[in-house]
């Protein structure tokens, strides 16, 4: 049951991260990004990858909070 719940959270988060990545990098060139005033020392593919995983983590946390709040409350 736990694996099913995890998949119910992670799969939509994966799809949302993919959808978020497309418009962000359609408007932003990874070579123009700076971190604390210094240009990033990553390739474009590296920035795309890190951004995708960051989006995936953010959406997964939001989905987890929704699943937690939607779970039935048991009274003792």
Short mmCIF file of C-alpha atoms in Angstrom, two decimals:
data_model
loop_
_atom_site.label_atom_id
_atom_site.label_comp_id
_atom_site.label_asym_id
_atom_site.label_seq_id
_atom_site.Cartn_x
_atom_site.Cartn_y
_atom_site.Cartn_z
CA UNK A 1 0.00 0.00 0.00
CA UNK A 2 2.89 2.37 0.74
CA UNK A 3 4.46 1.77 -2.65
CA UNK A 4 1.15 2.49 -4.36
CA UNK A 5 0.79 5.76 -2.45
CA UNK A 6 4.36 6.72 -3.31
CA UNK A 7 3.70 6.04 -6.99
CA UNK A 8 0.47 8.05 -6.83
CA UNK A 9 2.56 11.00 -5.64
CA UNK A 10 5.73 10.62 -7.71
CA UNK A 11 4.25 9.84 -11.14
CA UNK A 12 2.10 13.01 -11.43
CA UNK A 13 4.99 15.00 -9.96
CA UNK A 14 7.25 13.61 -12.69
CA UNK A 15 4.79 14.63 -15.39
CA UNK A 16 4.33 18.09 -13.88
CA UNK A 17 8.10 18.58 -13.67
CA UNK A 18 8.40 17.75 -17.35
CA UNK A 19 5.66 20.21 -18.21
CA UNK A 20 7.23 22.92 -16.03
CA UNK A 21 10.67 22.45 -17.55
CA UNK A 22 9.50 23.09 -21.09
CA UNK A 23 8.13 26.65 -20.76
CA UNK A 24 10.82 27.72 -18.30
CA UNK A 25 13.65 26.84 -20.65
CA UNK A 26 11.75 28.07 -23.68
CA UNK A 27 12.14 31.53 -22.11
CA UNK A 28 15.44 31.17 -20.18
CA UNK A 29 18.83 30.32 -21.66
CA UNK A 30 20.82 28.21 -19.16
CA UNK A 31 24.05 29.91 -20.26
CA UNK A 32 22.70 33.28 -19.05
CA UNK A 33 22.05 32.06 -15.49
CA UNK A 34 24.24 33.25 -12.62
CA UNK A 35 24.63 31.92 -9.06
CA UNK A 36 25.64 34.57 -6.51
CA UNK A 37 27.01 36.77 -9.28
CA UNK A 38 29.05 34.03 -10.97
CA UNK A 39 28.06 32.20 -14.16
CA UNK A 40 27.09 28.57 -13.69
CA UNK A 41 29.87 26.13 -14.52
CA UNK A 42 27.42 23.57 -15.93
CA UNK A 43 26.50 22.63 -19.46
CA UNK A 44 23.02 23.34 -20.76
CA UNK A 45 22.09 19.68 -20.27
CA UNK A 46 23.33 19.84 -16.67
CA UNK A 47 21.17 22.88 -15.93
CA UNK A 48 18.16 21.22 -17.58
CA UNK A 49 18.72 18.10 -15.50
CA UNK A 50 19.12 19.93 -12.19
CA UNK A 51 16.09 22.10 -12.89
CA UNK A 52 13.97 19.07 -13.77
CA UNK A 53 14.89 17.30 -10.53
CA UNK A 54 14.30 20.50 -8.53
CA UNK A 55 10.85 20.90 -10.12
CA UNK A 56 10.14 17.21 -9.49
CA UNK A 57 11.07 17.54 -5.81
CA UNK A 58 8.98 20.69 -5.33
CA UNK A 59 5.90 19.20 -6.96
CA UNK A 60 6.39 15.91 -5.07
CA UNK A 61 6.45 17.77 -1.76
CA UNK A 62 3.28 19.65 -2.72
CA UNK A 63 1.60 16.38 -3.76
CA UNK A 64 2.70 14.72 -0.53
CA UNK A 65 1.17 17.53 1.49
CA UNK A 66 -2.08 17.12 -0.44
CA UNK A 67 -2.09 13.35 0.14
CA UNK A 68 -1.39 13.89 3.84
CA UNK A 69 -4.20 16.41 4.22
CA UNK A 70 -6.62 14.25 2.21
CA UNK A 71 -6.03 11.10 4.27
CA UNK A 72 -8.85 10.14 6.62
CA UNK A 73 -8.49 11.07 10.25
CA UNK A 74 -8.72 8.20 12.72
CA UNK A 75 -10.02 8.91 16.17
CA UNK A 76 -8.48 7.07 19.11
#
